[in-house]
mmCIF file of C-alpha atoms in Angstrom:
data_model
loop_
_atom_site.group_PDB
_atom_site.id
_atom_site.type_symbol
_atom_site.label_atom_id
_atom_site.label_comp_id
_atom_site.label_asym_id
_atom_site.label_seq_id
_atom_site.Cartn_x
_atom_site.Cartn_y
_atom_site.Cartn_z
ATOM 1 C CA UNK A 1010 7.276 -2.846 -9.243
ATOM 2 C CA UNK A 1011 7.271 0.979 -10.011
ATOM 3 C CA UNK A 1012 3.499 0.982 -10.114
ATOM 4 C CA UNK A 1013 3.637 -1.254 -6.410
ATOM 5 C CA UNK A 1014 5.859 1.229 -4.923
ATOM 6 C CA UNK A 1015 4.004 4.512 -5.806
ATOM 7 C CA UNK A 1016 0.759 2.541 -4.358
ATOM 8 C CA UNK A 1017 2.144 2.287 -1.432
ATOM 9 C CA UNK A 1018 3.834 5.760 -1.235
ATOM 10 C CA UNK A 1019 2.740 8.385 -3.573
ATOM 11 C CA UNK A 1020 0.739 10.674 -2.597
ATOM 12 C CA UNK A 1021 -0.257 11.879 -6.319
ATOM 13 C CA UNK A 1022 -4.262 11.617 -6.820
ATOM 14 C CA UNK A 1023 -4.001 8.527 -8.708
ATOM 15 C CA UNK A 1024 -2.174 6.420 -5.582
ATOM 16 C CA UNK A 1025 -4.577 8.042 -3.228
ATOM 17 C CA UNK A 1026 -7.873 7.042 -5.155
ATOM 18 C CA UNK A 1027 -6.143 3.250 -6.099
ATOM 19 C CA UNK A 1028 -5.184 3.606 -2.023
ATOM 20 C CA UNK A 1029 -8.987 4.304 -0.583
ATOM 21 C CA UNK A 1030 -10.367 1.821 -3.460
ATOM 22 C CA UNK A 1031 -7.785 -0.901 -2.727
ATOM 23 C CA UNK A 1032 -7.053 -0.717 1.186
ATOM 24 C CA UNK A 1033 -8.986 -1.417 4.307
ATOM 25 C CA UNK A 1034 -9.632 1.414 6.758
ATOM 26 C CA UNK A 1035 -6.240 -0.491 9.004
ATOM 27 C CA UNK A 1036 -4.148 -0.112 5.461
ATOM 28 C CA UNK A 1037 -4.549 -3.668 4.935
ATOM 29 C CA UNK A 1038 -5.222 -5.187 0.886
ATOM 30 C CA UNK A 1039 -8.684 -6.234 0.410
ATOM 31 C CA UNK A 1040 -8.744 -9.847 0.748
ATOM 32 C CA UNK A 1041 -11.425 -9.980 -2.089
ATOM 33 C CA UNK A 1042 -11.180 -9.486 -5.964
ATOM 34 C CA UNK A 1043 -11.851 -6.817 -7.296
ATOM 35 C CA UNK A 1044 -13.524 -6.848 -11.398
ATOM 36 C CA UNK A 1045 -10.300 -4.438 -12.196
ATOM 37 C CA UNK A 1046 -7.645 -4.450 -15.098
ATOM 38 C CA UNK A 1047 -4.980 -3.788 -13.193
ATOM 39 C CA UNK A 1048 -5.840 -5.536 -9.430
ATOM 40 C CA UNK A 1049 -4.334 -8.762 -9.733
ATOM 41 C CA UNK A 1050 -0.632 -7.436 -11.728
ATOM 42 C CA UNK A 1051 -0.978 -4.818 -8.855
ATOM 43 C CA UNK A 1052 -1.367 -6.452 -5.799
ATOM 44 C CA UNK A 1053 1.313 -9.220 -7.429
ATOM 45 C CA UNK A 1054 3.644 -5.946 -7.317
ATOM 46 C CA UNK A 1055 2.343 -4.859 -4.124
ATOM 47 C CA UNK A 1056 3.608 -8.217 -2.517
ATOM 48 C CA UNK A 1057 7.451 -8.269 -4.019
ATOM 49 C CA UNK A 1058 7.618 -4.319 -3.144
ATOM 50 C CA UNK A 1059 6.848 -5.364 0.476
ATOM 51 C CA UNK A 1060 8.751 -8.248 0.810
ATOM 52 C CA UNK A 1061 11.881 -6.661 -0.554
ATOM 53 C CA UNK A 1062 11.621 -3.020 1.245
ATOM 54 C CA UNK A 1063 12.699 -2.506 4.961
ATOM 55 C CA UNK A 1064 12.548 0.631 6.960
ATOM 56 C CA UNK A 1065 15.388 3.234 7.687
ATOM 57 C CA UNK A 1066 13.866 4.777 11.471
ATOM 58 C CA UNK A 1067 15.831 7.628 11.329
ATOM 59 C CA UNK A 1068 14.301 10.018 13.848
ATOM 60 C CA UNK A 1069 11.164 7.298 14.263
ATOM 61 C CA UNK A 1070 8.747 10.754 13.674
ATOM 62 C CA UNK A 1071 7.132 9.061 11.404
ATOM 63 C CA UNK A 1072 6.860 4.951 12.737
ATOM 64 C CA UNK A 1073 3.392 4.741 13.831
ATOM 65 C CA UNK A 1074 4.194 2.229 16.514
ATOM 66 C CA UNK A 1075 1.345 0.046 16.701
ATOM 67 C CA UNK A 1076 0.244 -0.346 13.022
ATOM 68 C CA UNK A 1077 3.598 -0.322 11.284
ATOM 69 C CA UNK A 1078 5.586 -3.264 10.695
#
């Protein structure tokens, strides 16, 4: 879940390269397999991290409308 959660957030150099290797260009998960270690435990984390986190809008500077859930 840790690992999950600093995919989706981090922006250390590890997140961002797992990010531009794991994501479509809309921010979407590749619908494929990848031949990777780590790709199915990760996008298994991926999943429960999004279906268990909600947003606090605050201010809404930083909701992109149309693209965020």
């Amino acid at each position: 879940m840790k690992l999950g959660w600093g995919f989706l957030n981090a922006h250390d150099p590890w997140a961002t390269f797992l990010r531009a290797k794991f994501l479509t260009r809309e921010g979407l998960l590749i619908p494929y397999n990848k031949h990777s270690s780590i790709w199915n435990g990760l996008k298994e984390a991926i999943a429960a991290v999004q279906a268990n986190s909600k947003w606090i809008i605050g201010s809404g500077r930083d909701i992109y409308f149309w693209r965020d859930c």
